[in-house]
mmCIF file of C-alpha atoms in Angstrom:
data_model
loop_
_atom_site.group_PDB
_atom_site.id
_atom_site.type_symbol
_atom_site.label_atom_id
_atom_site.label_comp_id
_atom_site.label_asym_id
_atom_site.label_seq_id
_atom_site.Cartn_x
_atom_site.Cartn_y
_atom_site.Cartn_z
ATOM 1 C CA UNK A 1 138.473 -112.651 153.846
ATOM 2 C CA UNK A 2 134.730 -112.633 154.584
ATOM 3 C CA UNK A 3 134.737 -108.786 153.977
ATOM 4 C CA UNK A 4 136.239 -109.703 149.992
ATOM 5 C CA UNK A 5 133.800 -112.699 149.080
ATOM 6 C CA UNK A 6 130.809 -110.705 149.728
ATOM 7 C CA UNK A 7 132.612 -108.033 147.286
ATOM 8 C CA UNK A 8 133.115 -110.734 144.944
ATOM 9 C CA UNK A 9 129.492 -111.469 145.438
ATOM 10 C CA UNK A 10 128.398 -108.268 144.751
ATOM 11 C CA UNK A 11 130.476 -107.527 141.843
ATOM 12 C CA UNK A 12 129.027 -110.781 140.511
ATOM 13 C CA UNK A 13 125.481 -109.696 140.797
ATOM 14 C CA UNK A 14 126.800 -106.493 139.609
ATOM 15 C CA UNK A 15 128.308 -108.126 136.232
ATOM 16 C CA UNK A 16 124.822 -109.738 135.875
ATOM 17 C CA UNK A 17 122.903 -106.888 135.721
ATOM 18 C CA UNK A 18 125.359 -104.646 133.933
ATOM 19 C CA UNK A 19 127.042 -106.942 131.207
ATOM 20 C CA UNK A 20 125.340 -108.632 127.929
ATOM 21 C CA UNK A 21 127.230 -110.715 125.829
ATOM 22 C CA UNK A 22 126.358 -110.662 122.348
ATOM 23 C CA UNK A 23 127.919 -110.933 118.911
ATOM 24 C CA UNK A 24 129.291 -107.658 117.380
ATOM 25 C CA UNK A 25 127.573 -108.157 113.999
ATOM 26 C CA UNK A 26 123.942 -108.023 116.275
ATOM 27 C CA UNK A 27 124.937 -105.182 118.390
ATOM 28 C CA UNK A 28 125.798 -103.147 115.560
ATOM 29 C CA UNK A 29 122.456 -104.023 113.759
ATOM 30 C CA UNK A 30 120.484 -103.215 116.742
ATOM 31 C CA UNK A 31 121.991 -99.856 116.970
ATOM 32 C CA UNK A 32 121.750 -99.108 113.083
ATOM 33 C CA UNK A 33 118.483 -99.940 113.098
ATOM 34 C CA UNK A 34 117.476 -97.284 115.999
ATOM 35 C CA UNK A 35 119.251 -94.688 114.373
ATOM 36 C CA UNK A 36 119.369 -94.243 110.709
ATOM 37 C CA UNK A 37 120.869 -91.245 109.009
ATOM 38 C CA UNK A 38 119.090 -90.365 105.930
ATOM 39 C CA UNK A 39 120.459 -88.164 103.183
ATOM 40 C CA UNK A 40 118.563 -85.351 102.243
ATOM 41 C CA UNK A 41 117.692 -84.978 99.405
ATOM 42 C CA UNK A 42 113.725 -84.719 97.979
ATOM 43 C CA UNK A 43 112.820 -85.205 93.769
ATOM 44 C CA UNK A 44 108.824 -84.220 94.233
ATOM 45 C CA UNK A 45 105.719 -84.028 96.174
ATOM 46 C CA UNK A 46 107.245 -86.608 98.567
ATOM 47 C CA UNK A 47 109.861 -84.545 100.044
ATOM 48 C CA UNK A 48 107.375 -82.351 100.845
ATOM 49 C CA UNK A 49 105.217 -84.812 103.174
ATOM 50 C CA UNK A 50 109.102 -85.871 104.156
ATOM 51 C CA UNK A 51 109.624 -82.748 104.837
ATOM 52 C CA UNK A 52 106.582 -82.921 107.738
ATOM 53 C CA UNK A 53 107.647 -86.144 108.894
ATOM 54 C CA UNK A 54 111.010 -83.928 109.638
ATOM 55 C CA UNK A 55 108.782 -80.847 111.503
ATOM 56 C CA UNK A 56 107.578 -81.302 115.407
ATOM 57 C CA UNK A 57 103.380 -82.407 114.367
ATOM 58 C CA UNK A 58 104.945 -86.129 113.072
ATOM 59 C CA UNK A 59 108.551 -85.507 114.818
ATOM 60 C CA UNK A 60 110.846 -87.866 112.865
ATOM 61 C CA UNK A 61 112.769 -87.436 116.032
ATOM 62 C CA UNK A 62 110.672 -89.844 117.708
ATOM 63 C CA UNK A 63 112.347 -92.620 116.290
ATOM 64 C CA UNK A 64 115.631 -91.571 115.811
ATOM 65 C CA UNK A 65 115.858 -91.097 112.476
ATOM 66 C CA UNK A 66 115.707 -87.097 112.429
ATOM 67 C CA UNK A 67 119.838 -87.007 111.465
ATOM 68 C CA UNK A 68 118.788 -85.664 107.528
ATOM 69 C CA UNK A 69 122.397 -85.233 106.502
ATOM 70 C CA UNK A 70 123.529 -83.425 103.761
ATOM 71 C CA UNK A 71 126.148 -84.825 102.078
ATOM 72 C CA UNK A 72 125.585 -89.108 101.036
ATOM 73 C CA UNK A 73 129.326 -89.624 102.670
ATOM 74 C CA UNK A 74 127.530 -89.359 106.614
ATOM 75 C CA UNK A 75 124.574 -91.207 105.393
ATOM 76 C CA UNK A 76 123.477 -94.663 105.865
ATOM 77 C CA UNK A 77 119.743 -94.443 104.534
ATOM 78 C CA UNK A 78 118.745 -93.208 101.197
ATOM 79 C CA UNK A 79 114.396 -91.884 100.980
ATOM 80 C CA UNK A 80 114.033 -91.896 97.227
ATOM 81 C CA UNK A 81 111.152 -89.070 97.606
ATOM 82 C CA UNK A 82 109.581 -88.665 94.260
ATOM 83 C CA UNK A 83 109.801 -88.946 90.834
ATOM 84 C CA UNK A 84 112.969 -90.237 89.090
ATOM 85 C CA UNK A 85 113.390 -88.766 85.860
ATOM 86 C CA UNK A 86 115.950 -90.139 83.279
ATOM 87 C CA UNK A 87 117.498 -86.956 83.539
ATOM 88 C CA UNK A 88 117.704 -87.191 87.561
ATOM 89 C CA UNK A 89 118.602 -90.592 87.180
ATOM 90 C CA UNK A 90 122.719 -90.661 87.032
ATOM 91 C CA UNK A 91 122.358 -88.268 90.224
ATOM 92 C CA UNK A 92 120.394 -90.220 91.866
ATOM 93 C CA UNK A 93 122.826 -93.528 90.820
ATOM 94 C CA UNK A 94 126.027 -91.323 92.195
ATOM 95 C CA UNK A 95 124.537 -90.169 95.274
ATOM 96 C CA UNK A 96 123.704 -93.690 96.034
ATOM 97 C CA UNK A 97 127.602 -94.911 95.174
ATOM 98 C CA UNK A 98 128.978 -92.277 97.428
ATOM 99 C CA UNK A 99 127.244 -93.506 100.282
ATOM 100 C CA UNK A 100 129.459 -95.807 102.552
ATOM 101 C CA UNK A 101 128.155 -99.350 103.443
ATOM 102 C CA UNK A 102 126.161 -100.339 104.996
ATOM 103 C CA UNK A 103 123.614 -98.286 102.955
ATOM 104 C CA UNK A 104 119.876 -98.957 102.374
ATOM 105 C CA UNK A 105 117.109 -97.191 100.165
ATOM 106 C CA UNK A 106 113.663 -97.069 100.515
ATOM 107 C CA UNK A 107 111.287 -95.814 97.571
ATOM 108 C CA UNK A 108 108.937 -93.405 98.876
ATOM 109 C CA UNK A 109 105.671 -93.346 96.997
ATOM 110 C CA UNK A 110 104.087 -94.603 93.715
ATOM 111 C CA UNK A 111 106.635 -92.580 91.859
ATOM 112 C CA UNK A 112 110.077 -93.923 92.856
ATOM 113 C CA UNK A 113 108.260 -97.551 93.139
ATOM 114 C CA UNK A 114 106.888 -97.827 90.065
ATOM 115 C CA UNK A 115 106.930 -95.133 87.783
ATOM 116 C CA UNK A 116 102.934 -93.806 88.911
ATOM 117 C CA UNK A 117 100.431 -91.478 87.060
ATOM 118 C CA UNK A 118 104.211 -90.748 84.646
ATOM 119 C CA UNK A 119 104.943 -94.789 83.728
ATOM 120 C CA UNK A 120 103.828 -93.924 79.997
ATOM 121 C CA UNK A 121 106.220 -90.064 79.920
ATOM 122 C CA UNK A 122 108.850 -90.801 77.740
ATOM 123 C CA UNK A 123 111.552 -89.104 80.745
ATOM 124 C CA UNK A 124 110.244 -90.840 83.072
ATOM 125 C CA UNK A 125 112.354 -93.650 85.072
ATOM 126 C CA UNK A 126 109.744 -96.779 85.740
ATOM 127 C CA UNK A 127 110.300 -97.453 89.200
ATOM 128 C CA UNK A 128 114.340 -96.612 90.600
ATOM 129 C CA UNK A 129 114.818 -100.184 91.095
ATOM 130 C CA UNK A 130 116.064 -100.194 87.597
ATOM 131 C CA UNK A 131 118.881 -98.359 88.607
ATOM 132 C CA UNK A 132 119.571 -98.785 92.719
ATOM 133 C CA UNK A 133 118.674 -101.704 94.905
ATOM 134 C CA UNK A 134 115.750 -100.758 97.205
ATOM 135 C CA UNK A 135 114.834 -102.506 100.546
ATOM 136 C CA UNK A 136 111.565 -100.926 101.300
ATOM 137 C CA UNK A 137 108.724 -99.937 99.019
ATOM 138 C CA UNK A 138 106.159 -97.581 100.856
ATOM 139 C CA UNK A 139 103.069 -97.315 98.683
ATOM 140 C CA UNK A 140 101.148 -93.749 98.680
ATOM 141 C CA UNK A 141 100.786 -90.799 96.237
ATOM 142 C CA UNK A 142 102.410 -89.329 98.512
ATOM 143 C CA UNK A 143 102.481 -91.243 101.335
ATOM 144 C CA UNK A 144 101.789 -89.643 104.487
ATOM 145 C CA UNK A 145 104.453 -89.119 107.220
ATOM 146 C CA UNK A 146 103.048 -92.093 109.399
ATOM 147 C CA UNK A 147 103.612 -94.644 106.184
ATOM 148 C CA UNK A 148 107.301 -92.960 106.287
ATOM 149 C CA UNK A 149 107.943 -94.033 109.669
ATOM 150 C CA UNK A 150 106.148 -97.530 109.055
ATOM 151 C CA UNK A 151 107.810 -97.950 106.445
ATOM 152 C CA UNK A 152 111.606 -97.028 108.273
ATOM 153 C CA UNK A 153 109.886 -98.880 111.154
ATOM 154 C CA UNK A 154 109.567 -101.766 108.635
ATOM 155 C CA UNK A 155 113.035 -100.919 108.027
ATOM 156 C CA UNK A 156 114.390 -101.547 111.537
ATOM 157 C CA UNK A 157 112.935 -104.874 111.727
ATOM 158 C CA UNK A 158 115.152 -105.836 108.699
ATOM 159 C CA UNK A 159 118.296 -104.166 109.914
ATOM 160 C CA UNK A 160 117.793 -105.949 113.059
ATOM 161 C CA UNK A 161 116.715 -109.369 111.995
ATOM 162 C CA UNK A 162 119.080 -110.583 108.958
ATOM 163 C CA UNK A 163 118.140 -114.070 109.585
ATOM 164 C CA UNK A 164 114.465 -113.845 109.190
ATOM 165 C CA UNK A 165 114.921 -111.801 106.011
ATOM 166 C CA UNK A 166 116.626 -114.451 104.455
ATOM 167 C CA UNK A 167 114.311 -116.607 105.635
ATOM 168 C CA UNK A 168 111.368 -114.404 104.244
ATOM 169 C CA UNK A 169 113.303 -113.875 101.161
ATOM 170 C CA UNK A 170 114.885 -117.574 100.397
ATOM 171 C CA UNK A 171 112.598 -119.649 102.303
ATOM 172 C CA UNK A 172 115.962 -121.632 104.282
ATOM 173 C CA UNK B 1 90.184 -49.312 71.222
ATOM 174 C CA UNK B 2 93.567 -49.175 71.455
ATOM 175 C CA UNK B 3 93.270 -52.942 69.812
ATOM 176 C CA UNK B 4 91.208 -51.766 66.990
ATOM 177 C CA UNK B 5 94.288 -50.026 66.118
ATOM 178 C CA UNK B 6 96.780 -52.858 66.690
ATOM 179 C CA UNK B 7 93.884 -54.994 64.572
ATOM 180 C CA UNK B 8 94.329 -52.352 61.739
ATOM 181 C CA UNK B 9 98.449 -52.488 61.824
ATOM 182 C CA UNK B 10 98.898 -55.696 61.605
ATOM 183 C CA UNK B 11 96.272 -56.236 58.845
ATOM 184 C CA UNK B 12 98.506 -54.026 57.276
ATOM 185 C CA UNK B 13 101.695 -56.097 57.708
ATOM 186 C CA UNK B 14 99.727 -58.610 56.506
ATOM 187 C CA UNK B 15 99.081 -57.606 53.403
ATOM 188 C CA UNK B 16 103.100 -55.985 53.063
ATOM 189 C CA UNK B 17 104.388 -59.808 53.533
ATOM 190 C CA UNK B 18 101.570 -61.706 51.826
ATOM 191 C CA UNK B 19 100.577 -63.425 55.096
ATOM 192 C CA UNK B 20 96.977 -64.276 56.190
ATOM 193 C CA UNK B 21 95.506 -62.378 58.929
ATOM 194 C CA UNK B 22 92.773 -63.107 61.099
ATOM 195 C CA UNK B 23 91.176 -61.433 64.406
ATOM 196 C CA UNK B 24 90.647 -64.513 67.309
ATOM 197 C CA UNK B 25 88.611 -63.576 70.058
ATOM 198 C CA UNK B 26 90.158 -60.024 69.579
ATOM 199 C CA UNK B 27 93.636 -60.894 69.147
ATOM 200 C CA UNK B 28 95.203 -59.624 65.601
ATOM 201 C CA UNK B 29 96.883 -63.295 64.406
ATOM 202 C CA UNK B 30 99.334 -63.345 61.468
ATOM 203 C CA UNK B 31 100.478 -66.233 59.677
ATOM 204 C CA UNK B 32 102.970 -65.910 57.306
ATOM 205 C CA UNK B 33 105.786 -68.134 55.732
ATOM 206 C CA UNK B 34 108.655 -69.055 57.325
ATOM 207 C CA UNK B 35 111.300 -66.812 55.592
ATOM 208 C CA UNK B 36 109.462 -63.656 56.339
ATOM 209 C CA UNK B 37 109.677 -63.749 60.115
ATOM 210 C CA UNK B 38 112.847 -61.519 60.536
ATOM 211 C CA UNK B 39 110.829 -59.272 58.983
ATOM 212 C CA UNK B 40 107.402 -59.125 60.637
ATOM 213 C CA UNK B 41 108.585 -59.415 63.899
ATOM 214 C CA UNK B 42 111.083 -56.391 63.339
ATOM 215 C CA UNK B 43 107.854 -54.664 61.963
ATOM 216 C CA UNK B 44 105.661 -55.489 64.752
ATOM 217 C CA UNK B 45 108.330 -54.369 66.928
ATOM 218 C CA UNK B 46 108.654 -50.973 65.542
ATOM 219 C CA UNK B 47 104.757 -50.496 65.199
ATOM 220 C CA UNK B 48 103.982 -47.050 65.597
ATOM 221 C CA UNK B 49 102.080 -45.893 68.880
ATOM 222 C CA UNK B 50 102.279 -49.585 70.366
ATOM 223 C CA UNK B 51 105.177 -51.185 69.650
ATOM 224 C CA UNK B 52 105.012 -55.006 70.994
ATOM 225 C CA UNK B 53 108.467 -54.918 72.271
ATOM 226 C CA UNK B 54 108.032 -57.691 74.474
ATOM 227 C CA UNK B 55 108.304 -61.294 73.624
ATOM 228 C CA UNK B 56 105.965 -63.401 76.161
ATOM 229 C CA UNK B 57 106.092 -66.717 74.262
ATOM 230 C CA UNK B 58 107.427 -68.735 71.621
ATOM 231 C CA UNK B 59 106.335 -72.434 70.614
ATOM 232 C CA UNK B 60 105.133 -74.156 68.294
ATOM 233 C CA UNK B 61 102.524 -76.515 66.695
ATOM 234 C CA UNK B 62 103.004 -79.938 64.677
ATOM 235 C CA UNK B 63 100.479 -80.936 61.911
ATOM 236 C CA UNK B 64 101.381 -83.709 60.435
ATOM 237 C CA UNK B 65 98.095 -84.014 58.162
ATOM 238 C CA UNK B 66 99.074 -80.792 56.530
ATOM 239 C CA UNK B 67 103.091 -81.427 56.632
ATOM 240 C CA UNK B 68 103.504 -78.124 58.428
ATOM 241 C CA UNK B 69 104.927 -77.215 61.620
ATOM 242 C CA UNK B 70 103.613 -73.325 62.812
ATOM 243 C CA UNK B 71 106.116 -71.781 65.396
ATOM 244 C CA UNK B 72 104.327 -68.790 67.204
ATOM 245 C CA UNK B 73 105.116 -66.059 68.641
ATOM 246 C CA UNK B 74 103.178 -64.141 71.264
ATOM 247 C CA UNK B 75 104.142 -60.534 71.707
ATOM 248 C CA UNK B 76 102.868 -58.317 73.950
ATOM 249 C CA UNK B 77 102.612 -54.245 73.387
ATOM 250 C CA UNK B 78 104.147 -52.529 77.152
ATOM 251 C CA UNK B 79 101.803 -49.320 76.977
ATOM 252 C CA UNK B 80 98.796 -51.632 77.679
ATOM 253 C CA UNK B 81 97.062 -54.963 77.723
ATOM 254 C CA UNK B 82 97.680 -55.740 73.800
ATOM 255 C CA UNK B 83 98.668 -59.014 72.283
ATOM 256 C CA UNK B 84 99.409 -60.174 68.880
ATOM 257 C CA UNK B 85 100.597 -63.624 67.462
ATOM 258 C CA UNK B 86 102.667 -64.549 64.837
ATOM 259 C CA UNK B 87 102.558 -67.731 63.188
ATOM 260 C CA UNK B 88 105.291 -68.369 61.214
ATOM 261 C CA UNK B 89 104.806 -72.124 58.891
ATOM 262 C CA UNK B 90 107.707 -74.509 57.997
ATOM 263 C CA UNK B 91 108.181 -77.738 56.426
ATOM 264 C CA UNK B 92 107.679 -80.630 58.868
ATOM 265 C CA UNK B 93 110.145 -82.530 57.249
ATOM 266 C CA UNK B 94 113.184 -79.651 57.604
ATOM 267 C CA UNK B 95 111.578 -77.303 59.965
ATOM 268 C CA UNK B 96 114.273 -74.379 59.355
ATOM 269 C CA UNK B 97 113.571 -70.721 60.753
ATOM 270 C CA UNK B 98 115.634 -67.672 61.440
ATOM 271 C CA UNK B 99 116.405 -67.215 64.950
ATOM 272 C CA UNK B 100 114.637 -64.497 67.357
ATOM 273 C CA UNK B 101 117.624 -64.057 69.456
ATOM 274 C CA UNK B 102 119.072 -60.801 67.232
ATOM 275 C CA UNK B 103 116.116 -59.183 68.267
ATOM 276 C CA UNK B 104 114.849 -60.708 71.704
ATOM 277 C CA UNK B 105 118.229 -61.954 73.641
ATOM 278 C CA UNK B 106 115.648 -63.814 75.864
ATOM 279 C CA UNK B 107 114.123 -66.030 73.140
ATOM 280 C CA UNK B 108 117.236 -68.012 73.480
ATOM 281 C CA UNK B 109 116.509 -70.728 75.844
ATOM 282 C CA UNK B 110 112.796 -70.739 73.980
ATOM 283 C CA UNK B 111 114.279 -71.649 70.947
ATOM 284 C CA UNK B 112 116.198 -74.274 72.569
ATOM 285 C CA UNK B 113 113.156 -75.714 73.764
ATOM 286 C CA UNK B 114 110.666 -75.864 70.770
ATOM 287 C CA UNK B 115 114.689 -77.239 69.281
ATOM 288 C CA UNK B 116 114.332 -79.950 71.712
ATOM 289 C CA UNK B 117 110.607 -80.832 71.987
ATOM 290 C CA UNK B 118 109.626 -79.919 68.178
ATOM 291 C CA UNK B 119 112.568 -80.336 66.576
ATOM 292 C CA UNK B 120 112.785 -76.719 64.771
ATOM 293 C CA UNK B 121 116.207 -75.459 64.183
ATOM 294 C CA UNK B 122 117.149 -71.904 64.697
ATOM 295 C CA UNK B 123 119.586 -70.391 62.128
ATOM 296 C CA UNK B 124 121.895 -68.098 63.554
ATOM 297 C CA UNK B 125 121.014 -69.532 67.132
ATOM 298 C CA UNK B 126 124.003 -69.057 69.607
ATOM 299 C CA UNK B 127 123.838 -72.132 71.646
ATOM 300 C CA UNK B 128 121.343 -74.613 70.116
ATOM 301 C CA UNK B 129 121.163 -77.482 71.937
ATOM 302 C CA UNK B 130 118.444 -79.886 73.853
ATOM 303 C CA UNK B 131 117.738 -77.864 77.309
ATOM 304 C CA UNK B 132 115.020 -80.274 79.130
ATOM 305 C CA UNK B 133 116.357 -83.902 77.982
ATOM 306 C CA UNK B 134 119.139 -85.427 78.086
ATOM 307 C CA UNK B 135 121.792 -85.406 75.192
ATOM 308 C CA UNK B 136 121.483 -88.327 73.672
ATOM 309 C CA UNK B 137 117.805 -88.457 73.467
ATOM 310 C CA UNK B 138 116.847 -89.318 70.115
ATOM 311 C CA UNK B 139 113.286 -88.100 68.346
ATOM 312 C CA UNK B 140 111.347 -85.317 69.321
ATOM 313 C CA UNK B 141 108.553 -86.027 72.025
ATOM 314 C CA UNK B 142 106.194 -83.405 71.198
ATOM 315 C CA UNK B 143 105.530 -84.138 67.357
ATOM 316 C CA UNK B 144 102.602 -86.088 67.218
ATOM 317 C CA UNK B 145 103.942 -89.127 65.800
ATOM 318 C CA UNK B 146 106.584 -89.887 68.431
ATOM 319 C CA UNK B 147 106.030 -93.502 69.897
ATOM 320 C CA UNK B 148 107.077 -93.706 73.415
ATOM 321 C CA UNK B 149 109.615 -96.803 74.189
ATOM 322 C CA UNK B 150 108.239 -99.530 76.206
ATOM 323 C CA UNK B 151 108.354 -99.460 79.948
ATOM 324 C CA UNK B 152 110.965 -102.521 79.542
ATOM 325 C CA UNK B 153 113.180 -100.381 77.066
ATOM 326 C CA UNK B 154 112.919 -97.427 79.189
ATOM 327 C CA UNK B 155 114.141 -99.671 82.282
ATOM 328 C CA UNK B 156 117.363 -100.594 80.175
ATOM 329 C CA UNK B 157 118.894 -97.378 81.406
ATOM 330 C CA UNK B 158 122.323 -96.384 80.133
ATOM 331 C CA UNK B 159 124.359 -93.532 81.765
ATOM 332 C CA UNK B 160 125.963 -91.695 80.158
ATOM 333 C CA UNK B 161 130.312 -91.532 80.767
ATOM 334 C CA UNK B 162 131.903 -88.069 81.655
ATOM 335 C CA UNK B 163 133.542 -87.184 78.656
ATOM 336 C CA UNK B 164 130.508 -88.732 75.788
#
């Protein structure tokens, strides 16, 4: 009988150190946010510095976010690298509906923000926000690969915090 | 030297189609009207001792003080280093030439350019349509007087259905 409480003991401590109760919703958040997979896909000069964020001097891979996949179904994370023309633009629009939720964009560079040196071209798109909803802006012509990861860093923090987004965002 | 004689045949053309001719910085330039350019770049292809077979670029050029668009034509001789240019002028207001495509398959998605950018139409043109903007862009960006849409109109984005 003694022999069984100290296994009960044991498996108690055991439980303590092993077992976390949380709610599904944050556990899922804190896992998206440590591992997003990004669609590949590049419009300019910004995939190119993406590009280096993807090779071993920056190592996306640091973070977790090196899973570039190629097709928007496996994707959770658009990088709007580049210019948007209007021509590009429907692409850009479908590749963003094919991805499954929960999705998020971020708007790499002064292009894809708002438009840059090419606001005044008549094929120009000013800024993709006119067409997709964007989470993250990361300023730079073109940023380099540490404003990428800030920027997905920045990223995490709002995958894994809802609340203090919409507390950021709507001030309740 | 070899120019001096290219210099010589197309002054010659010149005078055959009543176009101007004048030598810039060693290039032989002919301008001519519009409805002759069938005809002088046939002749310019078929020049004797250096033919300029080769087509290296056509565009063109808006006026709009003089009314005139000029579409030019760069061609290039392939037994040496020799270019010429042909300017051919149309009305700005109906900017109508003969296509280049009976003679140079490969002026074909150059025509559709200047087409979409200058707004010249090709006669006889296979396939004329716009080839760098979309199809239902309206105006012609590179004329001089084209006004650019505001950055608010130009956020007002419409996509275009399958099918339109």
């Amino acid at each position: 009988m003694e022999v069984d409480n100290e296994k009960q003991h044991e498996a108690d401590e055991m439980v303590k150190k092993n077992i976390i109760l949380a709610k599904l919703d944050d556990v899922l958040n804190w896992g998206r946010g440590w591992s997003f997979w990004p669609v590949s896909f590049g419009l300019a000069c910004c995939a190119i510095e993406m590009m280096a964020a993807g090779g071993p001097r920056f190592d996306i891979s640091r973070f977790g976010y090196e899973v570039f996949r190629p097709t928007p179904r496996q994707a959770d994370l658009m990088i709007v690298a580049g210019t948007v023309t209007r021509k590009m633009a429907p692409a850009v629009k479908k590749i963003y509906d094919q991805m499954a939720e929960p999705k998020w964009v971020i708007s790499m560079g002064s292009c894809a923000n708002s438009g840059g040196p090419f606001v005044d071209s008549y094929a120009v798109l000013p800024g993709v926000d006119s067409i997709i909803p964007v989470d993250v802006y990361i300023p730079g012509c073109p940023p380099r690969p540490e404003s990428l990861f800030y920027g997905l860093l920045q990223l995490k923090q709002k995958v894994q915090n809802p609340a203090k987004v919409r507390l950021a965002k709507h001030g309740k | 030297m070899e120019n001096s004689v290219l210099l010589k045949l197309v002054e010659e053309l010149a005078q055959k189609l009543d176009g101007e001719f004048e030598a810039s910085l060693g290039t032989p330039v002919l301008k001519i009207k519009g409805a002759r350019t069938t005809e002088a770049l046939q002749a310019a292809r078929n020049f004797s001792g250096t033919p300029c077979e080769f087509l290296h670029d056509l565009t063109a050029v808006d006026y709009p003080d003089r009314n005139e668009i000029e579409v030019v034509y760069h061609l290039t001789s392939l037994r040496g280093p020799q270019m010429i240019r042909i300017k051919a002028v149309v009305d700005r207001n109906n900017p109508v030439i003969d296509t280049a495509v009976r003679i140079w398959p490969g002026a074909d998605f150059m025509e559709r350019e200047c087409f979409d950018l200058m707004g010249v139409k090709f006669n006889g043109h296979p396939d004329l349509r716009r080839i760098l903007l979309w199809d239902d862009f309206e105006g012609h960006p590179l004329r001089k007087d084209y006004v650019t849409p505001s950055v608010e109109e130009r956020k007002r984005l419409r996509i275009m259905q399958p099918g339109e």
